[in-house]
Tab-separated table of C-alpha atoms in Angstrom:
chain	number	residue	atom	x	y	z
A	1	MET	CA	133.533	92.020	97.632
A	2	LEU	CA	132.617	91.536	101.243
A	3	SER	CA	130.820	94.223	102.935
A	4	PRO	CA	132.359	95.707	106.331
A	5	SER	CA	129.578	94.036	108.178
A	6	GLU	CA	130.271	90.864	107.148
A	7	ARG	CA	133.981	91.027	107.485
A	8	LYS	CA	133.359	92.044	110.982
A	9	LYS	CA	130.742	88.702	111.674
A	10	ASN	CA	133.444	86.394	109.976
A	11	ASN	CA	136.156	87.849	112.316
A	12	PHE	CA	134.543	88.155	115.520
A	13	GLY	CA	137.196	86.380	117.373
A	14	ARG	CA	139.792	88.946	115.712
A	15	SER	CA	137.327	91.937	116.703
A	16	LEU	CA	138.379	91.487	120.159
A	17	LEU	CA	141.999	92.710	119.125
A	18	PRO	CA	143.288	96.387	119.857
A	19	SER	CA	144.442	96.407	115.960
A	20	PHE	CA	141.238	95.407	114.327
A	21	SER	CA	139.248	98.767	114.922
A	22	SER	CA	142.357	100.060	113.011
A	23	GLU	CA	142.362	97.426	110.271
A	24	MET	CA	138.694	97.860	109.821
A	25	LYS	CA	139.089	101.554	108.950
A	26	LYS	CA	141.653	100.524	106.378
A	27	TYR	CA	138.771	97.938	105.036
A	28	GLU	CA	135.986	100.165	104.967
A	29	GLU	CA	138.132	102.779	103.087
A	30	ILE	CA	138.841	100.352	100.402
A	31	TYR	CA	135.355	99.019	100.290
A	32	GLN	CA	134.180	102.706	99.331
A	33	LEU	CA	136.600	102.685	96.545
A	34	TYR	CA	134.730	99.320	95.585
A	35	ILE	CA	131.270	100.831	95.898
A	36	ASN	CA	132.330	103.953	94.034
A	37	GLU	CA	134.501	101.906	91.030
A	38	GLY	CA	133.580	98.357	91.004
A	39	TYR	CA	135.999	95.701	90.056
A	40	ILE	CA	139.546	97.857	89.082
A	41	LYS	CA	142.991	96.932	89.196
A	42	GLU	CA	143.641	99.857	91.569
A	43	LEU	CA	141.305	97.969	93.894
A	44	CYS	CA	143.124	95.118	93.785
A	45	GLU	CA	146.630	96.248	94.500
A	46	ILE	CA	145.327	98.214	97.259
A	47	TYR	CA	143.846	95.774	98.953
A	48	ALA	CA	146.384	93.127	98.542
A	49	ASP	CA	149.229	95.852	99.684
A	50	THR	CA	147.082	96.524	102.735
A	51	PHE	CA	146.306	93.409	103.699
A	52	ILE	CA	148.534	90.711	102.423
A	53	ASN	CA	152.059	92.521	100.999
A	54	ASP	CA	152.757	94.753	103.928
A	55	ASN	CA	151.255	92.080	106.293
A	56	LYS	CA	153.412	89.634	108.341
A	57	LYS	CA	150.323	87.369	108.825
A	58	PRO	CA	147.793	87.744	106.399
A	59	ILE	CA	144.520	85.933	106.696
A	60	PRO	CA	143.064	83.393	104.724
A	61	GLU	CA	139.955	85.322	104.238
A	62	ASP	CA	141.832	88.613	102.882
A	63	ILE	CA	143.914	86.264	100.492
A	64	ILE	CA	141.130	84.479	98.866
A	65	GLN	CA	139.207	87.714	98.609
A	66	VAL	CA	141.926	89.378	96.975
A	67	ALA	CA	142.219	86.360	94.513
A	68	LYS	CA	138.780	86.544	93.458
A	69	LEU	CA	139.073	90.170	92.909
A	70	TYR	CA	141.809	89.948	90.201
A	71	ASP	CA	139.674	86.898	88.815
A	72	ARG	CA	136.751	89.613	88.241
A	73	ILE	CA	139.199	91.640	86.082
A	74	HIS	CA	140.710	88.580	84.440
A	75	ASP	CA	143.586	88.456	85.865
A	76	SER	CA	144.122	84.824	86.378
A	77	LYS	CA	147.822	84.730	87.084
A	78	SER	CA	147.466	87.210	90.116
A	79	ALA	CA	145.087	84.900	91.220
A	80	ALA	CA	146.578	82.168	91.316
A	81	PHE	CA	149.882	83.910	92.647
A	82	TYR	CA	147.956	84.694	96.090
A	83	LEU	CA	145.980	81.722	95.952
A	84	ASP	CA	149.330	79.351	95.846
A	85	MET	CA	149.993	81.602	99.222
A	86	LEU	CA	147.638	78.960	100.868
A	87	SER	CA	148.363	75.827	98.784
A	88	ASP	CA	150.610	74.441	101.976
A	89	LYS	CA	148.302	75.930	104.503
A	90	LYS	CA	145.774	73.676	106.618
A	91	LEU	CA	142.292	75.201	105.945
A	92	SER	CA	138.824	74.361	107.115
A	93	GLY	CA	134.944	75.463	106.949
A	94	ASP	CA	134.536	78.449	104.677
A	95	ASP	CA	138.193	79.177	104.313
A	96	ARG	CA	138.435	75.847	102.413
A	97	TYR	CA	135.839	75.777	100.439
A	98	TYR	CA	136.008	79.549	98.755
A	99	TYR	CA	139.668	78.378	98.153
A	100	CYS	CA	138.777	75.355	96.547
A	101	ILE	CA	136.180	77.098	94.344
A	102	GLU	CA	138.853	79.630	93.413
A	103	MET	CA	141.630	76.988	92.579
A	104	LEU	CA	138.858	75.291	90.282
A	105	LYS	CA	138.182	78.455	88.613
A	106	ILE	CA	141.413	79.754	88.099
A	107	LYS	CA	143.365	76.918	87.378
A	108	SER	CA	140.756	76.036	84.248
A	109	LYS	CA	141.152	79.645	83.072
A	110	LEU	CA	144.659	79.328	83.123
A	111	GLY	CA	143.863	76.479	80.565
A	112	HIS	CA	145.804	73.666	83.405
A	113	TRP	CA	142.857	71.595	82.842
A	114	ARG	CA	144.954	68.062	84.506
A	115	ASP	CA	145.549	70.164	87.678
A	116	ALA	CA	142.207	71.413	87.591
A	117	ASP	CA	140.792	67.591	87.240
A	118	ASP	CA	143.551	66.498	89.614
A	119	PHE	CA	142.684	69.080	92.347
A	120	ARG	CA	138.824	68.679	92.144
A	121	THR	CA	139.534	64.480	92.334
A	122	GLU	CA	141.580	65.385	95.815
A	123	ASN	CA	138.718	67.826	97.022
A	124	ILE	CA	135.246	66.904	95.694
A	125	ASN	CA	134.174	65.072	98.686
A	126	PHE	CA	134.785	68.138	100.955
A	127	ILE	CA	133.313	70.265	98.578
A	128	GLN	CA	130.164	68.726	98.096
A	129	ASN	CA	129.407	68.221	101.598
A	130	TYR	CA	130.289	71.349	102.673
A	131	SER	CA	128.022	72.770	99.849
A	132	GLN	CA	125.257	71.303	101.827
A	133	LYS	CA	125.622	73.899	104.716
A	134	LYS	CA	125.552	77.110	101.922
A	135	THR	CA	122.797	79.296	100.414
A	136	LEU	CA	121.697	77.940	97.032
A	137	GLN	CA	123.493	80.753	95.827
A	138	GLN	CA	126.749	80.012	97.213
A	139	GLN	CA	126.157	76.189	95.769
A	140	ALA	CA	125.807	77.923	92.571
A	141	ASP	CA	129.462	79.032	93.120
A	142	MET	CA	130.290	75.190	93.040
A	143	TYR	CA	128.341	74.212	90.271
A	144	MET	CA	130.031	76.975	88.046
A	145	ALA	CA	133.369	76.430	89.243
A	146	LEU	CA	133.203	72.624	88.570
A	147	ALA	CA	131.588	73.248	84.750
A	148	LEU	CA	134.665	75.350	84.193
A	149	VAL	CA	136.852	72.418	84.770
A	150	ASP	CA	134.821	70.391	82.480
A	151	CYS	CA	135.107	73.204	79.913
A	152	ALA	CA	138.822	73.668	80.056
A	153	ALA	CA	139.045	69.801	79.614
A	154	LYS	CA	136.497	70.102	76.530
A	155	ARG	CA	133.940	68.019	77.962
A	156	TYR	CA	131.216	70.364	77.076
A	157	ASN	CA	128.308	67.704	77.662
A	158	ASP	CA	129.241	67.372	81.327
A	159	ALA	CA	129.727	71.210	81.821
A	160	PHE	CA	126.234	71.805	80.778
A	161	LYS	CA	124.805	68.867	82.708
A	162	LEU	CA	126.137	70.406	85.886
A	163	MET	CA	124.560	73.922	85.039
A	164	LYS	CA	121.325	72.352	85.042
A	165	PHE	CA	121.561	72.247	88.987
A	166	GLY	CA	118.031	73.659	89.402
A	167	TYR	CA	118.733	77.097	90.277
A	168	LYS	CA	115.769	79.076	91.370
A	169	PRO	CA	115.860	82.919	91.036
A	170	GLN	CA	116.051	84.618	94.769
A	171	GLY	CA	114.017	87.502	93.740
A	172	LYS	CA	113.908	89.460	90.319
A	173	ASN	CA	116.943	91.355	90.641
A	174	ASP	CA	119.233	88.170	91.476
A	175	THR	CA	122.842	88.814	90.027
A	176	LYS	CA	123.700	85.349	90.378
A	177	LEU	CA	121.276	83.824	88.102
A	178	LEU	CA	122.867	86.672	85.582
A	179	GLU	CA	126.265	85.102	86.748
A	180	ILE	CA	125.051	81.689	86.098
A	181	MET	CA	123.507	82.856	82.596
A	182	ILE	CA	126.671	84.374	81.582
A	183	THR	CA	128.706	81.293	82.282
A	184	GLY	CA	126.594	79.642	80.053
A	185	VAL	CA	127.453	81.853	77.368
A	186	TYR	CA	131.067	81.501	77.936
A	187	LEU	CA	130.571	77.402	77.836
A	188	LEU	CA	128.569	77.765	74.715
A	189	GLN	CA	131.155	79.825	73.179
A	190	GLN	CA	133.853	77.568	73.972
A	191	SER	CA	131.908	74.546	72.966
A	192	GLY	CA	131.612	76.247	69.003
A	193	ASP	CA	127.871	76.011	69.587
A	194	GLN	CA	126.994	79.535	67.613
A	195	GLU	CA	123.394	79.067	67.596
A	196	GLY	CA	123.359	78.239	70.941
A	197	LEU	CA	125.748	81.054	71.715
A	198	GLU	CA	123.457	83.518	70.136
A	199	ALA	CA	120.093	82.118	72.122
A	200	ALA	CA	122.155	82.175	75.377
A	201	VAL	CA	123.705	85.951	74.810
A	202	ALA	CA	119.822	87.041	73.701
A	203	SER	CA	118.701	85.402	77.168
A	204	ALA	CA	121.420	86.783	79.290
A	205	GLN	CA	120.707	90.616	77.928
A	206	ALA	CA	116.747	89.929	78.321
A	207	CYS	CA	117.536	89.095	82.101
A	208	LEU	CA	119.666	92.123	82.365
A	209	LYS	CA	116.890	94.032	80.756
A	210	LEU	CA	114.593	93.037	83.756
A	211	PHE	CA	116.815	94.284	86.624
A	212	SER	CA	114.835	97.256	88.115
A	213	GLU	CA	117.641	97.919	90.350
A	214	PHE	CA	121.225	97.303	91.255
A	215	GLU	CA	123.233	97.602	94.397
A	216	PHE	CA	126.034	100.033	92.981
A	217	SER	CA	126.046	102.398	89.962
A	218	TRP	CA	128.388	100.496	87.899
A	219	SER	CA	126.352	97.354	88.419
A	220	ARG	CA	124.437	97.443	85.253
A	221	ALA	CA	127.717	98.233	82.795
A	222	TYR	CA	129.775	95.803	84.244
A	223	TYR	CA	127.358	92.772	83.740
A	224	GLN	CA	126.758	93.755	79.824
A	225	LYS	CA	130.500	93.771	79.694
A	226	CYS	CA	130.611	90.141	81.206
A	227	ILE	CA	128.055	89.162	78.749
A	228	ASP	CA	129.812	90.812	75.834
A	229	GLU	CA	133.060	89.137	77.060
A	230	ALA	CA	131.796	85.790	77.868
A	231	ALA	CA	130.371	85.935	74.176
A	232	GLU	CA	134.135	86.399	73.123
A	233	GLY	CA	135.577	83.703	75.296
A	234	ILE	CA	136.447	85.626	78.076
A	235	ILE	CA	135.153	85.379	81.614
């Protein structure tokens, strides 16, 4: 979830509106729930009600972020519901980039691999070109999303190739590296490679143990749960 300062930075133009201060106060309250509890259903529902369901003109950033939060609790149907609100909107820049990534992930997780393939074909040039403006960690989200599309279509070799994009750890407490390894666990589980799965789970757990600190108190338990779930085919 974006921090309040990141949200302000992304909405500099809107920050000049009289209503923005009140809006940010609500956002900060929701963010505090995130800090304390992590990815929970209540967080998704409060965020959605506050900034989308009860808002006549919700901004794309909020819709995408709510979809991401629902994705984190494995509620792909709710994530798809919110993403569909943007299906006929003309998006550009970061909004379009993250919308595309979320759509690829959600369509794949719902098993709609043909739709995911079509969506990738329609948007791949933009995604790849725009990713060049992003950090290596942000590019990793793209590669993982594309790998999930191939996995849903049972093109496991293609999925594994996508995961070998040369990511370099960004420090010793890099959660993005952990997310990449968890995605690898899921891909191996789906492919039926039991030996590879066991090795991937061991590597992910070893990586988790190396972390000396996390941003939030719930993070370690959350990532352990993600490893366990990925080994069971849930991501």
